[in-house]
Amino acid sequence: MANKSHFNSGHMAINQLKKNGALHSSTITGIASPHTVHGVFIQDAVDFLKALPNSSVQLILIDPPYNLDLDNWDSFHNYLDWAKGWLDQICRVLSDSGNCVIFGGFQYQDLKKGDLLEVLHYTRHETALRFVNLVIWYYKNGMSAHRFFANRHEEAVWLSKTKKYYFDLDSVRVPFDEATKEMYKKDKRLNPESIDKGKNPTNVWEIGRLNGNSTERVGHLTQKPVELIRRFVKALSFEGSIVLDFFAGSGTTGRVCIEERRHSLLVDSDNKLYGYLDKHIRQIKSNLFLPEYSLMKDTNIDTVLEEIALVNQQLPQNSIVKDYRNE
Ligand SMILES: C[S@@+](CC[C@H](N)C(=O)[O-])C[C@H]1O[C@@H](n2cnc3c(N)ncnc32)[C@H](O)[C@@H]1O
């Protein structure tokens, strides 16, 4: 029996209406339901991926282990042999406009470690994935070093399944400050609308790392900052689409998906994910803004996908996907 924790009355009402053969008011009045579904799976990533249907996911966002011996989940005999197991599934499960973001670094000096360079080399030569961008996550707070330049960045590669990948740049533009805005508005060559929209954030993003005492911390050793994940989720997926993180860790991706109204599939081999995710959700609640959502735990992927399809059916057709494609 699936453990489905509903945190809202809206979704229960939808199910009741469905049972009675009635329509939800959003279908009738054309008001989009903000409800999202989040499947949480304690499972091996590759086993999970094998059970996932073709073309079912809009965005894969992962922060994999790299053999750094950080914990017992971070140790492999041959890194790439292991990584091939999940890298080979990505293209198949992505939709045609789908994107994939893989976090990592190039700075690991020990050959036993895996790194993003190896992952990128493999995807380029052995899979049909296309390379779109390398994003540099730059932070000012980091470790000191004496034998080399202290590291202040991590990388994330953005890959796509086809040339028609989804990309909503407007959703992540950075506003100009008022003085710059005024100055640009006096320049007749510039379009005032573009100035109001803000600027392209570029592929170097300055976002602080989480310190040990950061209020955002939920206890996972390698937790990523919410704002870093949010920018990818907003730009590379759309409301009502499915985002998959099969190395979910603390569930940062799930938290952002609740906030940004995407459905999510969260997978981790460690069941501490449940507790971490609860803490993330308590943080959203303390911000006084919690969109309607439901968590589905201890169930199978088909049940979760059926639930997502049911929820999306309640949305007016034209509200589900403003599917911009980069043509
Ligand atoms: C780097 S952490 C992800 C942290 C996450 N980005 C966050 O913000 O909390 C990698 C995660 O992968 C999980 N993991 C390792 N091997 C796995 C496997 N074979 N299948 C599923 N999860 C795995 C670990 O338990 C760990 O939580």
mmCIF file of C-alpha atoms and ligand atoms in Angstrom:
data_model
loop_
_atom_site.group_PDB
_atom_site.id
_atom_site.type_symbol
_atom_site.label_atom_id
_atom_site.label_comp_id
_atom_site.label_asym_id
_atom_site.label_seq_id
_atom_site.Cartn_x
_atom_site.Cartn_y
_atom_site.Cartn_z
ATOM 1 C CA MET A 1 0.000 0.000 0.000
ATOM 2 C CA ALA A 2 1.500 3.312 -1.046
ATOM 3 C CA ASN A 3 2.322 5.748 1.695
ATOM 4 C CA LYS A 4 0.946 8.954 0.250
ATOM 5 C CA SER A 5 1.193 11.933 2.527
ATOM 6 C CA HIS A 6 -1.171 14.635 1.370
ATOM 7 C CA PHE A 7 -0.374 17.993 2.806
ATOM 8 C CA ASN A 8 -3.346 19.744 1.320
ATOM 9 C CA SER A 9 -7.046 19.434 1.049
ATOM 10 C CA GLY A 10 -6.986 20.403 -2.649
ATOM 11 C CA HIS A 11 -5.586 17.136 -3.856
ATOM 12 C CA MET A 12 -7.889 15.021 -1.724
ATOM 13 C CA ALA A 13 -10.764 16.978 -3.186
ATOM 14 C CA ILE A 14 -9.550 16.274 -6.740
ATOM 15 C CA ASN A 15 -9.439 12.535 -6.011
ATOM 16 C CA GLN A 16 -12.893 12.615 -4.487
ATOM 17 C CA LEU A 17 -14.242 14.469 -7.529
ATOM 18 C CA LYS A 18 -12.619 11.923 -9.817
ATOM 19 C CA LYS A 19 -14.235 9.067 -7.901
ATOM 20 C CA ASN A 20 -17.592 10.787 -8.282
ATOM 21 C CA GLY A 21 -16.973 11.358 -11.999
ATOM 22 C CA ALA A 22 -17.108 15.133 -11.524
ATOM 23 C CA LEU A 23 -14.792 17.858 -12.807
ATOM 24 C CA HIS A 24 -12.559 19.970 -10.651
ATOM 25 C CA SER A 25 -13.317 23.694 -10.628
ATOM 26 C CA SER A 26 -9.949 24.466 -12.228
ATOM 27 C CA THR A 27 -11.033 22.511 -15.300
ATOM 28 C CA ILE A 28 -14.291 24.391 -15.443
ATOM 29 C CA THR A 29 -13.121 27.904 -14.703
ATOM 30 C CA GLY A 30 -9.743 27.652 -16.410
ATOM 31 C CA ILE A 31 -7.802 28.432 -13.219
ATOM 32 C CA ALA A 32 -4.653 26.327 -13.133
ATOM 33 C CA SER A 33 -4.177 24.028 -10.135
ATOM 34 C CA PRO A 34 -0.777 24.634 -8.538
ATOM 35 C CA HIS A 35 -0.690 21.099 -7.109
ATOM 36 C CA THR A 36 2.445 18.958 -7.569
ATOM 37 C CA VAL A 37 3.392 15.339 -6.800
ATOM 38 C CA HIS A 38 6.765 14.188 -5.405
ATOM 39 C CA GLY A 39 7.775 10.533 -5.471
ATOM 40 C CA VAL A 40 10.495 9.557 -2.966
ATOM 41 C CA PHE A 41 12.346 6.273 -3.614
ATOM 42 C CA ILE A 42 14.974 4.615 -1.446
ATOM 43 C CA GLN A 43 16.618 2.603 -4.158
ATOM 44 C CA ASP A 44 19.734 2.163 -6.248
ATOM 45 C CA ALA A 45 19.849 4.798 -9.009
ATOM 46 C CA VAL A 46 20.415 2.331 -11.853
ATOM 47 C CA ASP A 47 17.626 -0.016 -10.718
ATOM 48 C CA PHE A 48 15.280 2.957 -10.561
ATOM 49 C CA LEU A 49 16.261 4.236 -14.012
ATOM 50 C CA LYS A 50 15.731 0.834 -15.619
ATOM 51 C CA ALA A 51 12.091 0.899 -14.484
ATOM 52 C CA LEU A 52 11.461 4.432 -15.775
ATOM 53 C CA PRO A 53 9.568 4.666 -19.108
ATOM 54 C CA ASN A 54 11.133 6.293 -22.185
ATOM 55 C CA SER A 55 10.800 10.076 -22.595
ATOM 56 C CA SER A 56 9.135 10.523 -19.206
ATOM 57 C CA VAL A 57 11.276 13.270 -17.668
ATOM 58 C CA GLN A 58 11.872 16.941 -18.561
ATOM 59 C CA LEU A 59 14.927 17.624 -16.417
ATOM 60 C CA ILE A 60 17.472 15.346 -14.774
ATOM 61 C CA LEU A 61 19.458 17.229 -12.168
ATOM 62 C CA ILE A 62 22.134 15.233 -10.330
ATOM 63 C CA ASP A 63 25.036 15.742 -8.003
ATOM 64 C CA PRO A 64 26.663 12.285 -8.133
ATOM 65 C CA PRO A 65 29.208 10.699 -5.817
ATOM 66 C CA TYR A 66 32.782 10.994 -7.193
ATOM 67 C CA ASN A 67 34.709 8.404 -5.216
ATOM 68 C CA LEU A 68 35.979 10.969 -2.762
ATOM 69 C CA ASP A 69 35.548 8.605 0.205
ATOM 70 C CA LEU A 70 33.386 11.231 1.906
ATOM 71 C CA ASP A 71 31.077 8.557 3.233
ATOM 72 C CA ASN A 72 30.257 4.888 2.629
ATOM 73 C CA TRP A 73 28.178 5.916 -0.435
ATOM 74 C CA ASP A 74 31.233 7.438 -2.022
ATOM 75 C CA SER A 75 33.584 4.555 -2.791
ATOM 76 C CA PHE A 76 33.812 2.543 -6.051
ATOM 77 C CA HIS A 77 36.396 0.153 -7.451
ATOM 78 C CA ASN A 78 36.199 1.578 -10.981
ATOM 79 C CA TYR A 79 34.339 4.876 -11.105
ATOM 80 C CA LEU A 80 33.499 5.059 -14.788
ATOM 81 C CA ASP A 81 32.360 1.428 -14.940
ATOM 82 C CA TRP A 82 29.847 2.279 -12.246
ATOM 83 C CA ALA A 83 28.858 5.647 -13.741
ATOM 84 C CA LYS A 84 28.130 4.099 -17.170
ATOM 85 C CA GLY A 85 25.213 2.284 -15.558
ATOM 86 C CA TRP A 86 23.283 5.558 -15.090
ATOM 87 C CA LEU A 87 24.868 7.658 -17.848
ATOM 88 C CA ASP A 88 23.592 5.158 -20.428
ATOM 89 C CA GLN A 89 19.964 5.613 -19.262
ATOM 90 C CA ILE A 90 19.754 9.426 -19.332
ATOM 91 C CA CYS A 91 18.986 9.951 -23.018
ATOM 92 C CA ARG A 92 16.291 7.289 -23.070
ATOM 93 C CA VAL A 93 14.286 8.677 -20.147
ATOM 94 C CA LEU A 94 14.478 12.353 -21.201
ATOM 95 C CA SER A 95 11.691 13.911 -23.258
ATOM 96 C CA ASP A 96 12.689 15.385 -26.624
ATOM 97 C CA SER A 97 12.955 18.888 -25.142
ATOM 98 C CA GLY A 98 14.644 17.439 -22.030
ATOM 99 C CA ASN A 99 17.765 18.652 -20.257
ATOM 100 C CA CYS A 100 20.297 17.081 -17.917
ATOM 101 C CA VAL A 101 22.518 18.886 -15.410
ATOM 102 C CA ILE A 102 25.434 17.054 -13.767
ATOM 103 C CA PHE A 103 27.348 18.725 -10.936
ATOM 104 C CA GLY A 104 30.967 17.938 -10.260
ATOM 105 C CA GLY A 105 34.515 19.228 -10.401
ATOM 106 C CA PHE A 106 37.730 18.976 -12.430
ATOM 107 C CA GLN A 107 40.048 19.455 -9.508
ATOM 108 C CA TYR A 108 40.429 15.919 -8.158
ATOM 109 C CA GLN A 109 44.085 15.046 -8.471
ATOM 110 C CA ASP A 110 43.898 11.379 -7.449
ATOM 111 C CA LEU A 111 43.289 9.168 -10.509
ATOM 112 C CA LYS A 112 41.142 6.781 -8.489
ATOM 113 C CA LYS A 113 38.524 9.528 -8.182
ATOM 114 C CA GLY A 114 35.941 10.034 -10.822
ATOM 115 C CA ASP A 115 35.378 13.569 -12.025
ATOM 116 C CA LEU A 116 33.233 15.632 -14.304
ATOM 117 C CA LEU A 117 35.861 15.561 -17.033
ATOM 118 C CA GLU A 118 35.537 11.788 -17.318
ATOM 119 C CA VAL A 119 31.771 11.966 -17.188
ATOM 120 C CA LEU A 120 31.695 14.614 -19.919
ATOM 121 C CA HIS A 121 34.149 12.699 -22.084
ATOM 122 C CA TYR A 122 31.986 9.580 -21.805
ATOM 123 C CA THR A 123 28.706 11.382 -22.579
ATOM 124 C CA ARG A 124 30.301 13.087 -25.594
ATOM 125 C CA HIS A 125 31.782 9.929 -27.112
ATOM 126 C CA GLU A 126 29.464 7.155 -25.971
ATOM 127 C CA THR A 127 25.982 8.675 -25.690
ATOM 128 C CA ALA A 128 23.678 10.768 -27.880
ATOM 129 C CA LEU A 129 23.554 13.594 -25.312
ATOM 130 C CA ARG A 130 24.507 17.053 -26.595
ATOM 131 C CA PHE A 131 26.679 19.447 -24.632
ATOM 132 C CA VAL A 132 25.002 22.869 -24.203
ATOM 133 C CA ASN A 133 26.855 24.817 -21.496
ATOM 134 C CA LEU A 134 29.358 24.544 -18.711
ATOM 135 C CA VAL A 135 28.224 26.553 -15.688
ATOM 136 C CA ILE A 136 30.799 27.698 -13.170
ATOM 137 C CA TRP A 137 29.440 27.945 -9.633
ATOM 138 C CA TYR A 138 31.721 30.539 -8.036
ATOM 139 C CA TYR A 139 31.804 31.073 -4.282
ATOM 140 C CA LYS A 140 33.918 33.302 -2.072
ATOM 141 C CA ASN A 141 33.925 31.041 0.987
ATOM 142 C CA GLY A 142 36.228 28.006 0.711
ATOM 143 C CA MET A 143 39.276 26.177 2.066
ATOM 144 C CA SER A 144 42.713 27.760 2.090
ATOM 145 C CA ALA A 145 45.635 26.184 0.180
ATOM 146 C CA HIS A 146 49.415 26.621 0.191
ATOM 147 C CA ARG A 147 50.655 24.304 -2.577
ATOM 148 C CA PHE A 148 48.184 25.462 -5.256
ATOM 149 C CA PHE A 149 45.589 28.205 -5.854
ATOM 150 C CA ALA A 150 42.706 27.825 -3.415
ATOM 151 C CA ASN A 151 39.674 26.427 -5.190
ATOM 152 C CA ARG A 152 36.651 28.712 -5.411
ATOM 153 C CA HIS A 153 34.408 27.040 -7.941
ATOM 154 C CA GLU A 154 32.555 23.893 -8.867
ATOM 155 C CA GLU A 155 31.135 23.084 -12.255
ATOM 156 C CA ALA A 156 27.886 21.790 -13.671
ATOM 157 C CA VAL A 157 27.495 20.539 -17.236
ATOM 158 C CA TRP A 158 24.217 21.121 -19.003
ATOM 159 C CA LEU A 159 23.426 18.461 -21.611
ATOM 160 C CA SER A 160 20.355 18.101 -23.798
ATOM 161 C CA LYS A 161 18.712 15.267 -25.655
ATOM 162 C CA THR A 162 18.057 17.215 -28.878
ATOM 163 C CA LYS A 163 18.656 20.663 -30.387
ATOM 164 C CA LYS A 164 15.087 21.575 -29.415
ATOM 165 C CA TYR A 165 15.789 21.734 -25.719
ATOM 166 C CA TYR A 166 13.587 23.789 -23.406
ATOM 167 C CA PHE A 167 15.194 26.983 -22.119
ATOM 168 C CA ASP A 168 13.368 29.810 -20.341
ATOM 169 C CA LEU A 169 16.027 32.501 -20.014
ATOM 170 C CA ASP A 170 13.493 35.170 -18.983
ATOM 171 C CA SER A 171 12.646 33.265 -15.801
ATOM 172 C CA VAL A 172 16.217 33.606 -14.495
ATOM 173 C CA ARG A 173 17.321 36.999 -15.778
ATOM 174 C CA VAL A 174 19.108 39.167 -13.222
ATOM 175 C CA PRO A 175 17.608 42.648 -12.727
ATOM 176 C CA PHE A 176 19.831 45.646 -13.487
ATOM 177 C CA ASP A 177 20.379 47.939 -10.525
ATOM 178 C CA GLU A 178 18.373 51.187 -10.676
ATOM 179 C CA ALA A 179 21.314 53.422 -11.666
ATOM 180 C CA THR A 180 22.292 51.146 -14.575
ATOM 181 C CA LYS A 181 18.659 50.873 -15.631
ATOM 182 C CA GLU A 182 18.279 54.664 -15.773
ATOM 183 C CA MET A 183 21.509 54.993 -17.737
ATOM 184 C CA TYR A 184 20.509 52.301 -20.264
ATOM 185 C CA LYS A 185 17.032 53.782 -20.675
ATOM 186 C CA LYS A 186 18.573 57.016 -21.925
ATOM 187 C CA ASP A 187 20.354 55.067 -24.642
ATOM 188 C CA LYS A 188 17.963 55.127 -27.614
ATOM 189 C CA ARG A 189 19.666 52.126 -29.223
ATOM 190 C CA LEU A 190 18.533 49.849 -26.389
ATOM 191 C CA ASN A 191 15.049 48.334 -26.148
ATOM 192 C CA PRO A 192 13.413 49.510 -22.848
ATOM 193 C CA GLU A 193 11.538 46.188 -22.546
ATOM 194 C CA SER A 194 14.780 44.211 -22.589
ATOM 195 C CA ILE A 195 16.235 46.527 -19.951
ATOM 196 C CA ASP A 196 13.224 45.846 -17.687
ATOM 197 C CA LYS A 197 13.591 42.069 -18.186
ATOM 198 C CA GLY A 198 17.130 42.138 -16.805
ATOM 199 C CA LYS A 199 20.340 40.533 -17.985
ATOM 200 C CA ASN A 200 21.463 37.034 -18.855
ATOM 201 C CA PRO A 201 23.040 35.610 -15.668
ATOM 202 C CA THR A 202 25.930 34.276 -17.821
ATOM 203 C CA ASN A 203 27.554 30.913 -17.125
ATOM 204 C CA VAL A 204 29.432 32.104 -14.031
ATOM 205 C CA TRP A 205 27.106 32.130 -11.029
ATOM 206 C CA GLU A 206 28.186 33.629 -7.738
ATOM 207 C CA ILE A 207 26.220 31.865 -5.009
ATOM 208 C CA GLY A 208 27.613 31.318 -1.477
ATOM 209 C CA ARG A 209 28.422 27.761 -0.363
ATOM 210 C CA LEU A 210 26.543 26.549 2.677
ATOM 211 C CA ASN A 211 28.649 27.074 5.779
ATOM 212 C CA GLY A 212 28.452 24.565 8.624
ATOM 213 C CA ASN A 213 26.120 26.874 10.534
ATOM 214 C CA SER A 214 23.972 27.970 7.579
ATOM 215 C CA THR A 215 20.253 27.993 8.469
ATOM 216 C CA GLU A 216 19.591 26.194 5.172
ATOM 217 C CA ARG A 217 21.512 23.105 6.314
ATOM 218 C CA VAL A 218 19.441 19.987 6.988
ATOM 219 C CA GLY A 219 22.325 17.667 7.924
ATOM 220 C CA HIS A 220 23.605 16.202 4.617
ATOM 221 C CA LEU A 221 27.356 16.500 4.156
ATOM 222 C CA THR A 222 27.253 17.726 0.562
ATOM 223 C CA GLN A 223 23.997 19.665 0.475
ATOM 224 C CA LYS A 224 23.758 22.155 -2.412
ATOM 225 C CA PRO A 225 22.364 25.684 -1.934
ATOM 226 C CA VAL A 226 18.704 26.057 -2.854
ATOM 227 C CA GLU A 227 19.344 29.098 -5.072
ATOM 228 C CA LEU A 228 21.823 27.162 -7.207
ATOM 229 C CA ILE A 229 19.311 24.399 -7.883
ATOM 230 C CA ARG A 230 16.465 26.867 -8.362
ATOM 231 C CA ARG A 231 18.119 28.598 -11.314
ATOM 232 C CA PHE A 232 18.468 25.325 -13.211
ATOM 233 C CA VAL A 233 14.956 24.132 -12.334
ATOM 234 C CA LYS A 234 13.359 27.396 -13.461
ATOM 235 C CA ALA A 235 15.311 27.717 -16.702
ATOM 236 C CA LEU A 236 15.328 24.085 -17.862
ATOM 237 C CA SER A 237 11.896 22.763 -16.813
ATOM 238 C CA PHE A 238 8.373 24.178 -16.698
ATOM 239 C CA GLU A 239 5.465 24.108 -14.252
ATOM 240 C CA GLY A 240 3.788 20.700 -14.250
ATOM 241 C CA SER A 241 6.794 18.954 -15.834
ATOM 242 C CA ILE A 242 8.814 16.175 -14.141
ATOM 243 C CA VAL A 243 12.259 16.730 -12.628
ATOM 244 C CA LEU A 244 14.337 13.692 -11.632
ATOM 245 C CA ASP A 245 17.221 13.630 -9.140
ATOM 246 C CA PHE A 246 18.529 10.079 -8.719
ATOM 247 C CA PHE A 247 21.280 11.085 -6.252
ATOM 248 C CA ALA A 248 18.865 13.166 -4.210
ATOM 249 C CA GLY A 249 20.936 13.405 -0.995
ATOM 250 C CA SER A 250 18.934 15.720 1.245
ATOM 251 C CA GLY A 251 16.258 16.344 -1.396
ATOM 252 C CA THR A 252 17.216 19.937 -2.261
ATOM 253 C CA THR A 253 15.863 19.349 -5.772
ATOM 254 C CA GLY A 254 12.525 18.171 -4.355
ATOM 255 C CA ARG A 255 12.249 21.221 -2.133
ATOM 256 C CA VAL A 256 12.838 23.553 -5.083
ATOM 257 C CA CYS A 257 10.326 21.611 -7.181
ATOM 258 C CA ILE A 258 7.637 22.050 -4.498
ATOM 259 C CA GLU A 259 8.364 25.771 -4.416
ATOM 260 C CA GLU A 260 8.506 26.134 -8.204
ATOM 261 C CA ARG A 261 5.572 23.817 -8.954
ATOM 262 C CA ARG A 262 7.339 21.063 -10.840
ATOM 263 C CA HIS A 263 6.671 17.387 -10.070
ATOM 264 C CA SER A 264 9.734 15.534 -8.821
ATOM 265 C CA LEU A 265 11.149 12.017 -8.566
ATOM 266 C CA LEU A 266 13.747 11.773 -5.807
ATOM 267 C CA VAL A 267 15.935 8.689 -5.474
ATOM 268 C CA ASP A 268 18.680 7.909 -2.979
ATOM 269 C CA SER A 269 20.110 4.655 -1.668
ATOM 270 C CA ASP A 270 20.097 6.130 1.853
ATOM 271 C CA ASN A 271 16.797 6.371 3.717
ATOM 272 C CA LYS A 272 18.016 9.442 5.596
ATOM 273 C CA LEU A 273 16.535 11.258 2.587
ATOM 274 C CA TYR A 274 13.115 11.138 4.301
ATOM 275 C CA GLY A 275 14.270 13.038 7.381
ATOM 276 C CA TYR A 276 16.301 15.579 5.414
ATOM 277 C CA LEU A 277 13.391 16.265 3.094
ATOM 278 C CA ASP A 278 11.081 16.854 6.067
ATOM 279 C CA LYS A 279 13.496 19.485 7.338
ATOM 280 C CA HIS A 280 13.602 21.175 3.913
ATOM 281 C CA ILE A 281 9.814 21.280 3.868
ATOM 282 C CA ARG A 282 9.676 22.754 7.361
ATOM 283 C CA GLN A 283 11.935 25.527 6.080
ATOM 284 C CA ILE A 284 9.543 26.294 3.210
ATOM 285 C CA LYS A 285 6.664 26.372 5.697
ATOM 286 C CA SER A 286 8.563 28.785 7.933
ATOM 287 C CA ASN A 287 8.848 31.124 4.946
ATOM 288 C CA LEU A 288 5.030 31.323 5.083
ATOM 289 C CA PHE A 289 4.621 30.099 1.532
ATOM 290 C CA LEU A 290 3.877 26.465 0.805
ATOM 291 C CA PRO A 291 2.265 25.587 -2.522
ATOM 292 C CA GLU A 292 -0.029 22.538 -2.591
ATOM 293 C CA TYR A 293 1.838 19.275 -2.991
ATOM 294 C CA SER A 294 1.794 15.604 -2.028
ATOM 295 C CA LEU A 295 4.637 13.250 -1.167
ATOM 296 C CA MET A 296 4.430 9.618 -2.290
ATOM 297 C CA LYS A 297 6.752 7.293 -0.377
ATOM 298 C CA ASP A 298 7.213 3.503 -0.437
ATOM 299 C CA THR A 299 5.449 3.076 -3.742
ATOM 300 C CA ASN A 300 6.408 2.236 -7.318
ATOM 301 C CA ILE A 301 7.189 4.517 -10.202
ATOM 302 C CA ASP A 302 4.067 3.594 -12.220
ATOM 303 C CA THR A 303 1.782 4.674 -9.382
ATOM 304 C CA VAL A 304 3.576 8.005 -9.078
ATOM 305 C CA LEU A 305 3.485 8.649 -12.839
ATOM 306 C CA GLU A 306 -0.243 7.843 -12.883
ATOM 307 C CA GLU A 307 -0.808 10.335 -10.084
ATOM 308 C CA ILE A 308 1.148 13.026 -11.934
ATOM 309 C CA ALA A 309 -0.858 12.380 -15.097
ATOM 310 C CA LEU A 310 -4.067 12.670 -13.094
ATOM 311 C CA VAL A 311 -3.028 15.979 -11.566
ATOM 312 C CA ASN A 312 -1.935 17.372 -14.932
ATOM 313 C CA GLN A 313 -5.290 16.359 -16.435
ATOM 314 C CA GLN A 314 -6.940 18.788 -14.043
ATOM 315 C CA LEU A 315 -5.016 21.668 -15.557
ATOM 316 C CA PRO A 316 -6.513 23.586 -18.472
ATOM 317 C CA GLN A 317 -4.715 22.344 -21.586
ATOM 318 C CA ASN A 318 -3.034 25.638 -22.386
ATOM 319 C CA SER A 319 -1.692 26.133 -18.876
ATOM 320 C CA ILE A 320 0.389 22.980 -18.513
ATOM 321 C CA VAL A 321 3.219 23.657 -20.860
ATOM 322 C CA LYS A 322 4.456 26.939 -22.093
ATOM 323 C CA ASP A 323 6.912 24.754 -23.904
ATOM 324 C CA TYR A 324 9.423 27.248 -25.267
ATOM 325 C CA ARG A 325 11.888 25.491 -27.405
ATOM 326 C CA ASN A 326 15.109 26.859 -28.546
ATOM 327 C CA GLU A 327 14.584 26.727 -32.298
HETATM 328 C C1 LIG B 1 26.612 14.381 -3.436
HETATM 329 S S1 LIG B 1 25.237 13.680 -2.640
HETATM 330 C C2 LIG B 1 23.861 14.642 -3.224
HETATM 331 C C3 LIG B 1 23.553 15.849 -2.375
HETATM 332 C C4 LIG B 1 22.375 16.671 -2.884
HETATM 333 N N1 LIG B 1 22.717 17.386 -4.091
HETATM 334 C C5 LIG B 1 21.861 17.680 -1.865
HETATM 335 O O1 LIG B 1 21.764 18.892 -2.169
HETATM 336 O O2 LIG B 1 21.515 17.260 -0.758
HETATM 337 C C6 LIG B 1 25.121 12.141 -3.455
HETATM 338 C C7 LIG B 1 24.081 11.198 -2.939
HETATM 339 O O3 LIG B 1 24.082 10.033 -3.774
HETATM 340 C C8 LIG B 1 23.621 8.940 -3.008
HETATM 341 N N2 LIG B 1 24.028 7.686 -3.687
HETATM 342 C C9 LIG B 1 25.261 7.108 -3.773
HETATM 343 N N3 LIG B 1 25.229 5.987 -4.510
HETATM 344 C C10 LIG B 1 23.939 5.827 -4.914
HETATM 345 C C11 LIG B 1 23.277 4.879 -5.723
HETATM 346 N N4 LIG B 1 23.928 3.844 -6.260
HETATM 347 N N5 LIG B 1 21.948 5.029 -5.933
HETATM 348 C C12 LIG B 1 21.262 6.067 -5.380
HETATM 349 N N6 LIG B 1 21.857 7.001 -4.606
HETATM 350 C C13 LIG B 1 23.168 6.897 -4.381
HETATM 351 C C14 LIG B 1 24.272 9.131 -1.647
HETATM 352 O O4 LIG B 1 23.548 8.458 -0.624
HETATM 353 C C15 LIG B 1 24.272 10.658 -1.521
HETATM 354 O O5 LIG B 1 23.217 11.094 -0.685
#
